Short mmCIF file of C-alpha atoms and ligand atoms in Angstrom, two decimals:
data_model
loop_
_atom_site.label_atom_id
_atom_site.label_comp_id
_atom_site.label_asym_id
_atom_site.label_seq_id
_atom_site.Cartn_x
_atom_site.Cartn_y
_atom_site.Cartn_z
CA MET A 209 0.00 0.00 0.00
CA THR A 210 1.20 3.44 -0.82
CA ASP A 211 1.13 5.94 1.98
CA PHE A 212 -0.38 9.04 0.42
CA SER A 213 0.63 11.24 3.33
CA LYS A 214 3.33 13.74 2.44
CA PRO A 215 6.78 12.35 1.72
CA ALA A 216 9.35 13.42 4.34
CA PHE A 217 11.21 15.33 1.63
CA LEU A 218 8.31 17.80 1.44
CA ASP A 219 9.07 19.54 4.72
CA GLY A 220 7.66 22.93 3.70
CA LYS A 221 11.11 24.55 3.54
CA PRO A 222 12.41 26.04 0.29
CA LYS A 223 14.57 23.54 -1.57
CA GLN A 224 18.20 24.46 -2.01
CA LEU A 225 20.76 23.57 -4.64
CA LEU A 226 22.91 20.49 -4.05
CA ILE A 227 26.51 21.50 -4.72
CA ASP A 228 29.63 19.73 -3.47
CA GLY A 229 27.55 17.61 -1.13
CA LYS A 230 26.00 20.65 0.57
CA HIS A 231 22.60 22.30 0.40
CA VAL A 232 23.05 25.93 -0.59
CA ASP A 233 20.87 28.85 -1.67
CA ALA A 234 21.34 30.50 -5.02
CA MET A 235 23.94 33.26 -4.74
CA SER A 236 21.30 35.76 -5.85
CA GLY A 237 18.89 34.44 -3.23
CA GLU A 238 16.30 34.02 -5.98
CA ARG A 239 13.70 31.28 -5.88
CA PHE A 240 10.92 29.98 -8.08
CA PRO A 241 7.69 28.15 -7.21
CA SER A 242 6.47 24.80 -8.52
CA PHE A 243 2.77 24.07 -8.50
CA SER A 244 0.98 20.76 -8.47
CA ALA A 245 -0.29 19.88 -11.93
CA ALA A 246 -3.37 18.26 -10.39
CA THR A 247 -4.37 20.75 -7.69
CA GLY A 248 -2.62 23.98 -8.59
CA GLU A 249 -1.29 24.18 -5.02
CA LEU A 250 2.25 25.26 -4.30
CA VAL A 251 4.30 22.06 -3.95
CA ALA A 252 7.64 23.63 -3.16
CA GLU A 253 9.91 26.58 -3.77
CA PHE A 254 13.30 25.98 -5.34
CA ALA A 255 16.50 27.97 -5.48
CA LEU A 256 16.90 29.52 -8.93
CA ALA A 257 20.48 28.80 -9.98
CA GLY A 258 22.13 31.51 -12.04
CA GLU A 259 25.38 31.59 -13.94
CA ALA A 260 27.45 31.99 -10.75
CA ASP A 261 25.80 28.96 -9.16
CA VAL A 262 26.31 26.84 -12.25
CA ASP A 263 29.94 27.89 -12.23
CA ARG A 264 30.25 26.90 -8.57
CA ALA A 265 28.69 23.51 -9.34
CA VAL A 266 30.96 22.93 -12.33
CA ARG A 267 34.01 23.76 -10.21
CA ALA A 268 32.87 21.27 -7.58
CA ALA A 269 32.33 18.65 -10.27
CA ARG A 270 35.79 19.32 -11.73
CA ALA A 271 37.48 19.09 -8.33
CA ALA A 272 35.66 15.85 -7.60
CA PHE A 273 36.61 14.46 -11.00
CA ASP A 274 40.28 15.18 -10.32
CA GLY A 275 40.04 14.01 -6.70
CA PRO A 276 39.68 10.62 -4.98
CA TRP A 277 36.74 9.72 -7.23
CA SER A 278 39.16 9.31 -10.15
CA ARG A 279 41.14 6.73 -8.17
CA MET A 280 38.13 4.78 -6.99
CA LYS A 281 38.07 1.20 -8.27
CA PRO A 282 35.32 0.12 -10.64
CA ALA A 283 34.10 -2.36 -8.03
CA GLU A 284 33.74 0.48 -5.52
CA ARG A 285 31.61 2.50 -7.95
CA GLN A 286 29.63 -0.68 -8.61
CA ALA A 287 29.01 -1.17 -4.91
CA ILE A 288 27.82 2.44 -4.61
CA LEU A 289 25.41 1.96 -7.52
CA LEU A 290 24.04 -1.25 -6.01
CA ARG A 291 23.55 0.53 -2.70
CA LEU A 292 21.82 3.35 -4.56
CA ALA A 293 19.49 0.83 -6.23
CA GLU A 294 18.54 -0.44 -2.76
CA LEU A 295 17.98 3.04 -1.32
CA VAL A 296 15.88 4.17 -4.29
CA ASP A 297 13.85 0.97 -4.22
CA ALA A 298 13.20 1.27 -0.50
CA GLU A 299 11.99 4.85 -0.95
CA PHE A 300 10.27 4.31 -4.27
CA GLY A 301 6.76 5.01 -2.97
CA ASP A 302 7.84 8.49 -1.85
CA LEU A 303 9.80 9.19 -5.02
CA ALA A 304 6.84 8.22 -7.20
CA LEU A 305 4.61 10.39 -5.05
CA LEU A 306 6.92 13.40 -5.56
CA ASP A 307 6.53 13.04 -9.35
CA THR A 308 2.76 12.56 -9.03
CA LEU A 309 2.35 15.61 -6.79
CA GLU A 310 4.47 17.83 -8.98
CA MET A 311 3.85 16.90 -12.62
CA GLY A 312 0.62 14.93 -12.27
CA ARG A 313 1.48 11.44 -13.51
CA PRO A 314 -1.21 9.13 -12.05
CA ILE A 315 0.13 7.41 -8.93
CA THR A 316 -0.40 3.87 -10.22
CA ALA A 317 1.59 4.64 -13.36
CA ALA A 318 4.31 6.38 -11.32
CA LEU A 319 4.60 3.34 -9.02
CA GLY A 320 4.68 1.10 -12.09
CA LEU A 321 8.17 2.39 -12.95
CA ARG A 322 9.66 0.80 -9.84
CA SER A 323 11.19 -2.30 -11.39
CA MET A 324 12.46 -0.33 -14.40
CA VAL A 325 14.30 2.11 -12.13
CA ARG A 326 15.76 -0.65 -9.97
CA ARG A 327 16.85 -2.67 -12.99
CA SER A 328 18.40 0.42 -14.54
CA LEU A 329 20.57 1.18 -11.52
CA GLN A 330 21.57 -2.49 -11.27
CA HIS A 331 22.42 -2.43 -14.98
CA PHE A 332 24.65 0.64 -14.56
CA ALA A 333 26.27 -1.08 -11.58
CA GLY A 334 27.08 -4.04 -13.81
CA ALA A 335 28.49 -1.77 -16.49
CA ALA A 336 30.97 -0.25 -14.01
CA THR A 337 33.16 -3.37 -14.07
CA HIS A 338 32.83 -4.00 -17.81
CA ILE A 339 34.57 -0.97 -19.25
CA HIS A 340 37.62 -1.96 -21.24
CA GLY A 341 39.76 -1.04 -24.23
CA GLN A 342 41.22 -3.24 -26.93
CA THR A 343 44.63 -4.55 -27.91
CA LEU A 344 45.20 -3.63 -31.55
CA PRO A 345 47.78 -5.24 -33.85
CA ASN A 346 49.51 -2.52 -35.89
CA SER A 347 51.83 -2.61 -38.91
CA SER A 348 54.22 0.08 -37.81
CA PRO A 349 57.83 -0.52 -39.05
CA VAL A 350 59.02 -0.26 -35.44
CA ASP A 351 57.81 -2.89 -33.00
CA LEU A 352 55.11 -1.17 -31.05
CA LEU A 353 52.34 -2.52 -28.89
CA SER A 354 49.15 -0.55 -29.29
CA PHE A 355 46.06 -0.61 -27.16
CA THR A 356 43.23 1.63 -26.04
CA LEU A 357 42.24 2.93 -22.64
CA ARG A 358 38.64 3.94 -21.97
CA GLU A 359 38.50 6.97 -19.74
CA PRO A 360 35.60 8.94 -18.27
CA ILE A 361 34.79 11.98 -20.39
CA GLY A 362 34.90 14.36 -17.40
CA VAL A 363 32.32 16.85 -16.18
CA VAL A 364 28.88 16.17 -17.64
CA GLY A 365 26.08 18.74 -17.84
CA ALA A 366 22.74 16.92 -17.84
CA ILE A 367 19.52 18.75 -18.69
CA ILE A 368 16.22 16.89 -18.34
CA PRO A 369 12.53 17.53 -19.02
CA TRP A 370 9.51 17.23 -16.73
CA ASN A 371 7.67 14.28 -18.28
CA GLY A 372 9.63 11.55 -16.43
CA PRO A 373 11.69 13.36 -13.81
CA LEU A 374 12.97 10.48 -11.68
CA PHE A 375 13.51 8.15 -14.62
CA SER A 376 15.39 10.84 -16.55
CA ALA A 377 17.61 11.63 -13.57
CA VAL A 378 18.43 7.93 -13.15
CA TRP A 379 19.29 7.46 -16.84
CA LYS A 380 21.51 10.56 -16.83
CA ILE A 381 23.32 9.98 -13.51
CA GLY A 382 23.62 6.16 -13.68
CA PRO A 383 26.18 6.17 -16.53
CA VAL A 384 28.06 9.01 -14.83
CA LEU A 385 28.62 6.83 -11.77
CA ALA A 386 29.36 3.73 -13.84
CA THR A 387 32.10 5.44 -15.82
CA GLY A 388 33.66 7.69 -13.17
CA CYS A 389 32.47 11.00 -14.61
CA THR A 390 30.97 13.77 -12.50
CA VAL A 391 27.77 15.67 -13.22
CA VAL A 392 25.84 18.89 -12.83
CA LEU A 393 22.20 18.02 -13.43
CA LYS A 394 19.53 20.59 -14.16
CA PRO A 395 15.98 19.32 -13.65
CA ALA A 396 13.02 20.90 -15.45
CA GLU A 397 11.42 23.81 -13.61
CA ASP A 398 8.09 21.91 -13.51
CA ALA A 399 9.54 18.81 -11.86
CA SER A 400 12.60 19.24 -9.65
CA LEU A 401 11.66 17.30 -6.52
CA SER A 402 12.51 13.71 -7.38
CA PRO A 403 15.80 14.59 -9.14
CA LEU A 404 16.85 16.60 -6.05
CA ARG A 405 15.95 13.76 -3.70
CA PHE A 406 17.74 11.31 -5.99
CA GLY A 407 20.85 13.53 -5.68
CA GLU A 408 20.63 13.24 -1.89
CA LEU A 409 20.27 9.46 -2.13
CA CYS A 410 23.45 9.37 -4.22
CA LEU A 411 25.29 10.97 -1.28
CA GLU A 412 23.67 8.53 1.15
CA ALA A 413 24.82 5.64 -1.04
CA GLY A 414 28.43 6.81 -0.72
CA VAL A 415 28.93 8.98 -3.80
CA PRO A 416 31.62 11.49 -2.77
CA PRO A 417 30.64 15.19 -2.52
CA GLY A 418 30.90 17.07 -5.82
CA VAL A 419 30.36 14.00 -8.02
CA VAL A 420 26.61 14.61 -8.31
CA ASN A 421 25.43 18.22 -8.18
CA ILE A 422 21.82 19.28 -8.75
CA VAL A 423 21.09 22.85 -9.84
CA THR A 424 17.39 23.69 -10.00
CA GLY A 425 16.40 26.56 -12.23
CA ALA A 426 15.01 27.69 -15.53
CA GLY A 427 16.15 27.91 -19.15
CA ILE A 428 18.87 30.39 -18.16
CA THR A 429 20.32 27.78 -15.81
CA GLY A 430 20.45 25.20 -18.58
CA ALA A 431 21.94 27.77 -20.93
CA ALA A 432 24.69 28.62 -18.42
CA LEU A 433 25.54 24.93 -18.17
CA SER A 434 25.50 24.46 -21.95
CA ALA A 435 27.86 27.40 -22.48
CA HIS A 436 30.21 26.70 -19.57
CA PRO A 437 33.76 26.23 -20.90
CA ASP A 438 34.70 23.58 -18.33
CA VAL A 439 31.81 21.20 -19.07
CA ASP A 440 33.04 18.33 -21.24
CA LYS A 441 29.73 16.87 -22.35
CA ILE A 442 26.07 17.79 -22.44
CA ALA A 443 23.42 15.09 -22.21
CA PHE A 444 20.05 16.62 -23.08
CA THR A 445 16.49 15.35 -23.24
CA GLY A 446 13.75 17.76 -24.28
CA SER A 447 12.35 19.72 -27.19
CA CYS A 448 14.00 19.92 -30.57
CA GLU A 449 14.16 23.73 -30.43
CA THR A 450 15.97 23.83 -27.07
CA GLY A 451 18.26 21.01 -28.26
CA GLN A 452 19.25 23.05 -31.29
CA ARG A 453 20.07 26.03 -29.06
CA ILE A 454 22.20 23.84 -26.80
CA ILE A 455 24.14 22.44 -29.76
CA GLN A 456 24.97 26.01 -30.79
CA MET A 457 26.04 27.00 -27.27
CA SER A 458 28.14 23.87 -26.87
CA ALA A 459 30.20 24.79 -29.93
CA GLY A 460 32.15 27.39 -27.96
CA SER A 461 34.16 24.74 -26.15
CA VAL A 462 33.50 21.85 -28.58
CA LYS A 463 31.59 19.78 -26.08
CA LYS A 464 30.55 16.21 -26.74
CA VAL A 465 26.77 16.28 -27.01
CA THR A 466 24.01 13.70 -26.93
CA MET A 467 20.45 14.73 -27.76
CA GLU A 468 17.19 12.90 -27.09
CA LEU A 469 14.56 15.10 -28.69
CA GLY A 470 10.99 14.88 -29.83
CA GLY A 471 9.07 12.61 -32.14
CA LYS A 472 5.95 11.99 -34.20
CA SER A 473 6.22 8.26 -34.29
CA PRO A 474 4.32 6.06 -36.77
CA ASN A 475 2.46 2.98 -35.57
CA ILE A 476 1.41 0.82 -38.54
CA VAL A 477 -1.47 -1.66 -38.31
CA PHE A 478 -1.76 -4.16 -41.16
CA ALA A 479 -5.12 -5.80 -41.81
CA ASP A 480 -3.90 -9.23 -40.68
CA ALA A 481 -2.88 -7.98 -37.21
CA ASP A 482 -4.38 -9.30 -33.98
CA LEU A 483 -6.65 -6.34 -33.28
CA ASP A 484 -7.34 -7.48 -29.71
CA ALA A 485 -3.65 -6.85 -29.05
CA VAL A 486 -3.43 -3.74 -31.23
CA ILE A 487 -6.16 -1.66 -29.58
CA PRO A 488 -4.92 -1.37 -25.97
CA ALA A 489 -1.26 -1.05 -26.98
CA ALA A 490 -1.86 1.49 -29.72
CA ALA A 491 -4.17 3.50 -27.47
CA MET A 492 -1.75 3.57 -24.55
CA GLY A 493 1.01 4.30 -27.06
CA ILE A 494 -0.81 7.60 -27.52
CA PHE A 495 -2.44 8.29 -24.14
CA ASN A 496 0.16 7.10 -21.62
CA ASN A 497 1.22 9.99 -19.34
CA SER A 498 -1.49 12.05 -21.09
CA GLY A 499 0.58 11.85 -24.26
CA GLN A 500 3.55 13.61 -22.69
CA VAL A 501 5.97 10.99 -23.98
CA CYS A 502 8.64 11.55 -26.61
CA ALA A 503 8.14 8.14 -28.26
CA ALA A 504 4.32 8.28 -28.36
CA GLY A 505 2.87 6.52 -31.41
CA THR A 506 0.79 9.49 -32.49
CA ARG A 507 0.46 8.66 -36.18
CA LEU A 508 -1.60 5.47 -36.32
CA PHE A 509 -1.59 4.18 -39.90
CA VAL A 510 -4.32 1.57 -40.43
CA GLU A 511 -4.76 -0.61 -43.53
CA ARG A 512 -8.05 0.16 -45.26
CA PRO A 513 -9.93 -3.16 -44.67
CA VAL A 514 -9.76 -2.69 -40.88
CA TYR A 515 -9.67 1.12 -40.82
CA GLU A 516 -13.21 1.81 -39.59
CA GLU A 517 -13.12 -1.11 -37.15
CA VAL A 518 -9.89 0.16 -35.59
CA ILE A 519 -11.27 3.70 -35.33
CA ALA A 520 -14.40 2.45 -33.55
CA ARG A 521 -12.50 0.19 -31.17
CA MET A 522 -9.82 2.81 -30.41
CA ALA A 523 -12.57 5.31 -29.62
CA ALA A 524 -14.32 2.85 -27.32
CA PHE A 525 -11.05 2.14 -25.53
CA ALA A 526 -10.26 5.85 -25.20
CA GLU A 527 -13.70 6.55 -23.77
CA GLY A 528 -13.26 3.75 -21.22
CA LEU A 529 -10.08 5.22 -19.76
CA LYS A 530 -10.50 6.52 -16.23
CA ILE A 531 -9.84 10.24 -16.07
CA GLY A 532 -9.30 11.46 -12.53
CA PRO A 533 -7.16 12.96 -9.79
CA SER A 534 -3.51 11.94 -9.92
CA LEU A 535 -3.59 10.46 -6.41
CA ASP A 536 -6.55 8.15 -7.10
CA PRO A 537 -5.06 4.67 -7.70
CA ALA A 538 -7.79 3.98 -10.30
CA THR A 539 -6.84 6.98 -12.44
CA GLN A 540 -5.37 6.25 -15.87
CA ILE A 541 -5.44 9.76 -17.34
CA GLY A 542 -4.00 12.56 -15.25
CA PRO A 543 -3.64 16.26 -15.97
CA LEU A 544 -1.22 17.94 -18.32
CA VAL A 545 1.82 19.32 -16.54
CA SER A 546 0.89 23.00 -16.71
CA GLU A 547 -1.35 25.69 -18.13
CA LYS A 548 1.35 26.41 -20.72
CA GLN A 549 1.24 22.81 -21.92
CA TYR A 550 -2.58 22.86 -21.91
CA LYS A 551 -2.68 25.95 -24.09
CA ARG A 552 -0.34 24.26 -26.54
CA VAL A 553 -2.44 21.09 -26.66
CA ALA A 554 -5.73 23.02 -26.85
CA SER A 555 -4.45 24.95 -29.84
CA TYR A 556 -3.87 21.66 -31.68
CA LEU A 557 -7.36 20.43 -30.75
CA GLU A 558 -8.81 23.48 -32.50
CA LEU A 559 -6.36 23.17 -35.35
CA GLY A 560 -7.31 19.55 -36.05
CA VAL A 561 -10.93 20.53 -36.56
CA ALA A 562 -9.96 23.60 -38.59
CA GLU A 563 -7.72 21.47 -40.81
CA GLY A 564 -10.67 19.23 -41.60
CA ALA A 565 -9.78 16.07 -39.68
CA ARG A 566 -12.66 13.98 -38.32
CA LEU A 567 -12.85 14.31 -34.53
CA VAL A 568 -13.75 10.80 -33.37
CA THR A 569 -13.59 11.24 -29.62
CA GLY A 570 -12.32 13.71 -27.01
CA GLY A 571 -11.17 17.04 -28.30
CA ARG A 572 -12.03 18.89 -25.11
CA ARG A 573 -10.90 19.77 -21.63
CA VAL A 574 -12.50 17.74 -18.85
CA THR A 575 -13.69 19.71 -15.84
CA GLY A 576 -15.86 19.28 -12.76
CA GLY A 577 -15.06 18.93 -9.06
CA ALA A 578 -11.40 18.20 -8.38
CA LEU A 579 -10.59 18.44 -12.08
CA ASP A 580 -11.24 22.19 -12.16
CA LYS A 581 -7.90 22.88 -10.50
CA GLY A 582 -5.74 21.41 -13.25
CA TYR A 583 -5.81 20.78 -16.98
CA TRP A 584 -7.24 17.45 -18.02
CA VAL A 585 -7.74 16.71 -21.70
CA ALA A 586 -10.01 13.85 -22.78
CA PRO A 587 -8.17 11.18 -24.80
CA THR A 588 -8.58 12.49 -28.32
CA LEU A 589 -8.57 10.78 -31.72
CA PHE A 590 -8.70 12.41 -35.12
CA ALA A 591 -9.41 10.18 -38.13
CA ASP A 592 -9.10 10.87 -41.87
CA VAL A 593 -6.02 12.91 -41.06
CA GLY A 594 -4.05 14.13 -44.04
CA ASP A 595 -0.27 13.69 -44.03
CA ASP A 596 0.22 17.41 -44.59
CA MET A 597 -1.95 18.57 -41.71
CA ARG A 598 0.03 20.17 -38.91
CA ILE A 599 -1.58 17.80 -36.36
CA ALA A 600 0.09 14.96 -38.31
CA ARG A 601 3.46 16.64 -38.56
CA GLU A 602 4.11 18.44 -35.27
CA GLU A 603 4.74 17.02 -31.80
CA ILE A 604 1.66 17.87 -29.72
CA PHE A 605 2.76 16.29 -26.41
CA GLY A 606 -0.81 15.71 -25.26
CA PRO A 607 -3.34 12.83 -25.41
CA VAL A 608 -4.01 13.31 -29.11
CA GLY A 609 -3.71 10.64 -31.79
CA CYS A 610 -4.05 10.87 -35.58
CA ILE A 611 -5.49 7.90 -37.47
CA LEU A 612 -4.60 7.67 -41.16
CA PRO A 613 -5.74 5.03 -43.68
CA PHE A 614 -3.37 3.27 -46.12
CA ASP A 615 -3.67 0.78 -48.97
CA ASP A 616 -0.18 -0.23 -49.89
CA PHE A 617 3.02 -1.34 -48.12
CA ASP A 618 5.49 0.90 -49.98
CA ASP A 619 3.14 3.83 -49.66
CA VAL A 620 2.76 3.51 -45.89
CA ILE A 621 6.49 3.16 -45.35
CA ALA A 622 7.15 6.31 -47.38
CA ARG A 623 4.49 8.18 -45.41
CA ALA A 624 5.77 6.86 -42.07
CA ASN A 625 9.20 8.22 -43.01
CA ALA A 626 7.93 11.56 -44.30
CA THR A 627 8.73 13.36 -41.06
CA ARG A 628 11.68 15.32 -39.71
CA PHE A 629 11.61 13.05 -36.66
CA GLY A 630 12.79 9.45 -36.25
CA LEU A 631 12.54 8.41 -32.63
CA ALA A 632 10.40 5.26 -32.74
CA GLY A 633 7.78 3.28 -34.61
CA GLY A 634 5.48 0.28 -34.35
CA VAL A 635 4.40 -2.46 -36.77
CA TRP A 636 1.44 -4.83 -36.27
CA THR A 637 1.15 -7.93 -38.48
CA ARG A 638 1.21 -11.73 -38.25
CA ASP A 639 3.44 -11.85 -41.34
CA ILE A 640 7.08 -11.98 -40.23
CA THR A 641 8.38 -11.13 -43.70
CA LYS A 642 6.28 -8.00 -43.86
CA ALA A 643 7.26 -7.09 -40.30
CA MET A 644 10.98 -7.41 -41.03
CA ALA A 645 10.68 -5.41 -44.23
CA ALA A 646 9.03 -2.62 -42.28
CA VAL A 647 11.59 -2.84 -39.45
CA LYS A 648 14.41 -2.34 -41.94
CA ARG A 649 12.80 0.49 -43.83
CA ILE A 650 11.43 2.69 -41.04
CA ARG A 651 14.03 5.32 -40.24
CA ALA A 652 13.77 5.48 -36.47
CA GLY A 653 15.83 4.49 -33.43
CA SER A 654 13.39 1.98 -31.92
CA ILE A 655 10.88 -0.27 -33.66
CA TRP A 656 8.39 -2.43 -31.81
CA VAL A 657 6.69 -5.34 -33.60
CA ASN A 658 3.32 -6.40 -32.21
CA HIS A 659 4.08 -4.30 -29.15
CA TYR A 660 4.56 -0.65 -28.21
CA PHE A 661 6.77 1.15 -25.65
CA ALA A 662 9.05 -1.56 -24.24
CA MET A 663 12.26 -0.07 -22.85
CA ASP A 664 15.19 -1.61 -21.03
CA PRO A 665 18.58 -0.32 -19.89
CA ALA A 666 20.26 -3.03 -21.98
CA VAL A 667 18.63 -1.92 -25.23
CA PRO A 668 19.54 1.32 -27.02
CA PHE A 669 16.94 4.07 -27.37
CA GLY A 670 17.38 7.32 -29.27
CA GLY A 671 16.71 9.27 -32.39
CA TYR A 672 17.35 9.26 -36.11
CA LYS A 673 17.07 12.57 -37.96
CA MET A 674 15.89 15.53 -35.86
CA SER A 675 14.93 13.27 -32.95
CA GLY A 676 18.55 13.55 -31.93
CA PHE A 677 21.75 11.56 -31.78
CA GLY A 678 23.43 9.28 -29.29
CA ARG A 679 21.71 6.41 -27.54
CA GLU A 680 20.55 5.84 -23.99
CA GLY A 681 20.31 2.21 -22.97
CA GLY A 682 22.65 -0.43 -24.34
CA VAL A 683 26.41 -0.34 -24.75
CA GLU A 684 26.16 3.01 -26.58
CA HIS A 685 24.77 4.65 -23.45
CA ILE A 686 27.95 3.94 -21.49
CA GLU A 687 30.20 4.68 -24.48
CA ALA A 688 28.75 8.19 -24.64
CA TYR A 689 30.36 8.95 -21.27
CA LEU A 690 33.80 7.64 -22.26
CA GLN A 691 36.83 8.85 -24.12
CA THR A 692 39.18 6.54 -26.00
CA LYS A 693 42.94 6.96 -25.62
CA GLY A 694 45.29 5.21 -28.06
CA VAL A 695 48.50 4.10 -26.36
CA TRP A 696 51.76 3.01 -28.05
CA ILE A 697 54.58 1.19 -26.30
CA ARG A 698 57.88 0.40 -28.02
CA ASN A 699 59.00 -3.13 -27.42
P1 NAI B 210 12.31 22.33 -23.15
O1 NAI B 210 13.03 21.50 -24.14
O2 NAI B 210 12.41 23.81 -23.30
O3 NAI B 210 12.80 21.93 -21.67
C1 NAI B 210 13.64 20.83 -21.38
C2 NAI B 210 14.75 21.26 -20.44
O4 NAI B 210 15.59 22.22 -21.10
C3 NAI B 210 14.26 21.93 -19.16
O5 NAI B 210 15.09 21.52 -18.09
C4 NAI B 210 14.50 23.40 -19.46
O6 NAI B 210 14.67 24.20 -18.30
C5 NAI B 210 15.76 23.35 -20.27
N1 NAI B 210 16.00 24.54 -21.10
C6 NAI B 210 15.08 25.42 -21.58
N2 NAI B 210 15.69 26.37 -22.32
C7 NAI B 210 17.01 26.09 -22.31
C8 NAI B 210 18.16 26.71 -22.90
N3 NAI B 210 18.06 27.79 -23.66
N4 NAI B 210 19.37 26.14 -22.68
C9 NAI B 210 19.48 25.03 -21.95
N5 NAI B 210 18.44 24.41 -21.35
C10 NAI B 210 17.21 24.94 -21.53
O7 NAI B 210 10.77 21.87 -23.18
P2 NAI B 210 9.44 22.51 -22.52
O8 NAI B 210 9.43 23.99 -22.72
O9 NAI B 210 9.31 22.01 -21.15
O10 NAI B 210 8.30 21.84 -23.41
C11 NAI B 210 7.96 22.35 -24.68
C12 NAI B 210 7.70 21.24 -25.66
O11 NAI B 210 8.88 20.47 -25.85
C13 NAI B 210 6.68 20.20 -25.24
O12 NAI B 210 5.39 20.62 -25.54
C14 NAI B 210 7.08 18.99 -26.04
O13 NAI B 210 6.56 19.04 -27.34
C15 NAI B 210 8.57 19.11 -26.11
N6 NAI B 210 9.22 18.25 -25.11
C16 NAI B 210 9.73 17.07 -25.52
C17 NAI B 210 10.30 16.21 -24.60
C18 NAI B 210 10.85 14.90 -25.01
O14 NAI B 210 11.08 14.05 -24.18
N7 NAI B 210 11.13 14.69 -26.27
C19 NAI B 210 10.35 16.53 -23.17
C20 NAI B 210 9.83 17.83 -22.86
C21 NAI B 210 9.28 18.63 -23.81
MG1 MG B 211 4.02 21.79 -11.87
#
C-alpha cells in the first residue's frame, strides 16, 4: 500500500541547490515556485540557480573528477550503484509520489516504474566493471604494442525535461557513476523534486561530494551549463528547439553532445494484425502519461480493410479510460503538466478541426469537481487525417492521436518516413516477412513489432534525424560517457 501522506522530503522549507555535497541557496537568493499539476497548489519553492551557481557547481564537479573519485576502483563504484538501487527501491513510494504531486502522472503509473528504475541502476552497476579497451595489432615498421584505454569523459552537464523526472535523472546519472564522470544536473522547472531527492540518495549511497550536483532553475540555468567552458559533455532530453540552441552553445568549447529530442512516431497496423492486441497497446502508445511521452505513437496508420473497425475500437477504448485525480489509484489519465502545456495542446485540438480532420472522440478539456484545478484533456482521436496537416506533422505532447488510412506497403512506409523526426515506430502484423521489411525500412531508433513502448537499460533508445543523436540504454549509453585513448609502447 502506498502511503499518500506527504513524503518526508516535502518539509515545507524552500529547496536548495545540491553542490559539493552541501545544500546551498542560489547566490542571488532568488527562488521559483512549482505548483501541483493536479491541484494547482504550491508544492515547493526551489532555489533559482544563475550563472554563478552553475559555475560553482561545475568547479565542484571538476574538483571531484580530479580528486579521490578518479582513483576509486570500478568495483567500488559498482558497490555504490548497487547501494543506490537499494535506497531508491526502499523509498520508491515516496519518489513516485513526488513526481505525481508535482507533474501529475497518475500514482499507479508512477509506481509502475519501480522495477524499471531498480533494474536500470543495477544495470549501470554491472556496467561499471565491464569498461575496457582493446589490444590492436599494428603494422608500424618499429615494433610497437598498441592498445586503447577507456576513460571517463569528465564533467557532464545533464539537462532533463519534466515528463519523467525520476527516470530521466536515473538514466543521466547512472552512466556518470558507472564510468567515473561527475555531473551537474539541471531538472526541469516543472519537476525538480525527485531529481533533487535522488541527488541526496546518491550521497547517502556513498557517492563522494561534488560528483553529483543538482542545480534547480530555468532555461537560463540550462543555458549557463551548456555554455560553460569547463563542461566536457552535455546530455540533453527535451524539445527539438531547445536542443538546437544547446548544440549552438556547446560549440564554444567543442563539447561532446548527446540529444534525445521529440518525435511523431508512426504505428502501422496491417489488416492481418491481432486487433485485440493492437487496440490497448496502440491506445496507450498515444495516451500514456497524457501523451507527454517523446516516443508516443501518435500517427496510427491503419490498412483500409480494418480502418473503420480500428477507429471504432480505439474510440471505445479511449472513452473507457479513467480520467481522474492523480492520487486516485484507479486513475489512468492525469492532468497535463501546466497551463502552458494545456494551451499548446488546446491549440492543436482546435487546429485539427480547422484542418478538416474527423474528430472521433475527445477534443475537449474535462472539468468538474477536483478536475477544475488542473488541466485534463479527454483522450482524443482524429481520423481521416491528411499527411500534410500540422496535427500529423508536429509534436503535440498531449493525449491526441491521428489515425490515417493506407492501402499499400510501400506507400505507408514512405508516409511513415515523411517526417523530420525518427525516434520510434510500431508495426502490427502476423506476417514476419512483412514485419521485417518494415523494421528495416522505417528510419527510427526503436521499432516495436506487435508491441509498443518496451524499454530496457540493456537496449539502445534514441533518435534518427531531428529526434537527436546518441543512444541511452545499451552499450552506446555507457560509451557516450567515455573517451578513448590510443596508447603506443615500443617493445
Ligand atoms: P524544453 O526543451 O524547453 O525543456 C527541457 C529542459 O531544457 C528543461 O530543463 C528546461 O529548463 C531546459 N531549457 C530550456 N531552455 C534552455 C536553454 N536555452 N538552454 C538550456 N536548457 C534549456 O521543453 P518545454 O518547454 O518544457 O516543453 C515544450 C515542448 O517540448 C513540449 O510541448 C514537447 O513538445 C517538447 N518536449 C519534448 C520532450 C521529449 O522528451 N522529447 C520533453 C519535454 C518537452
Ligand atoms: Mg508543476
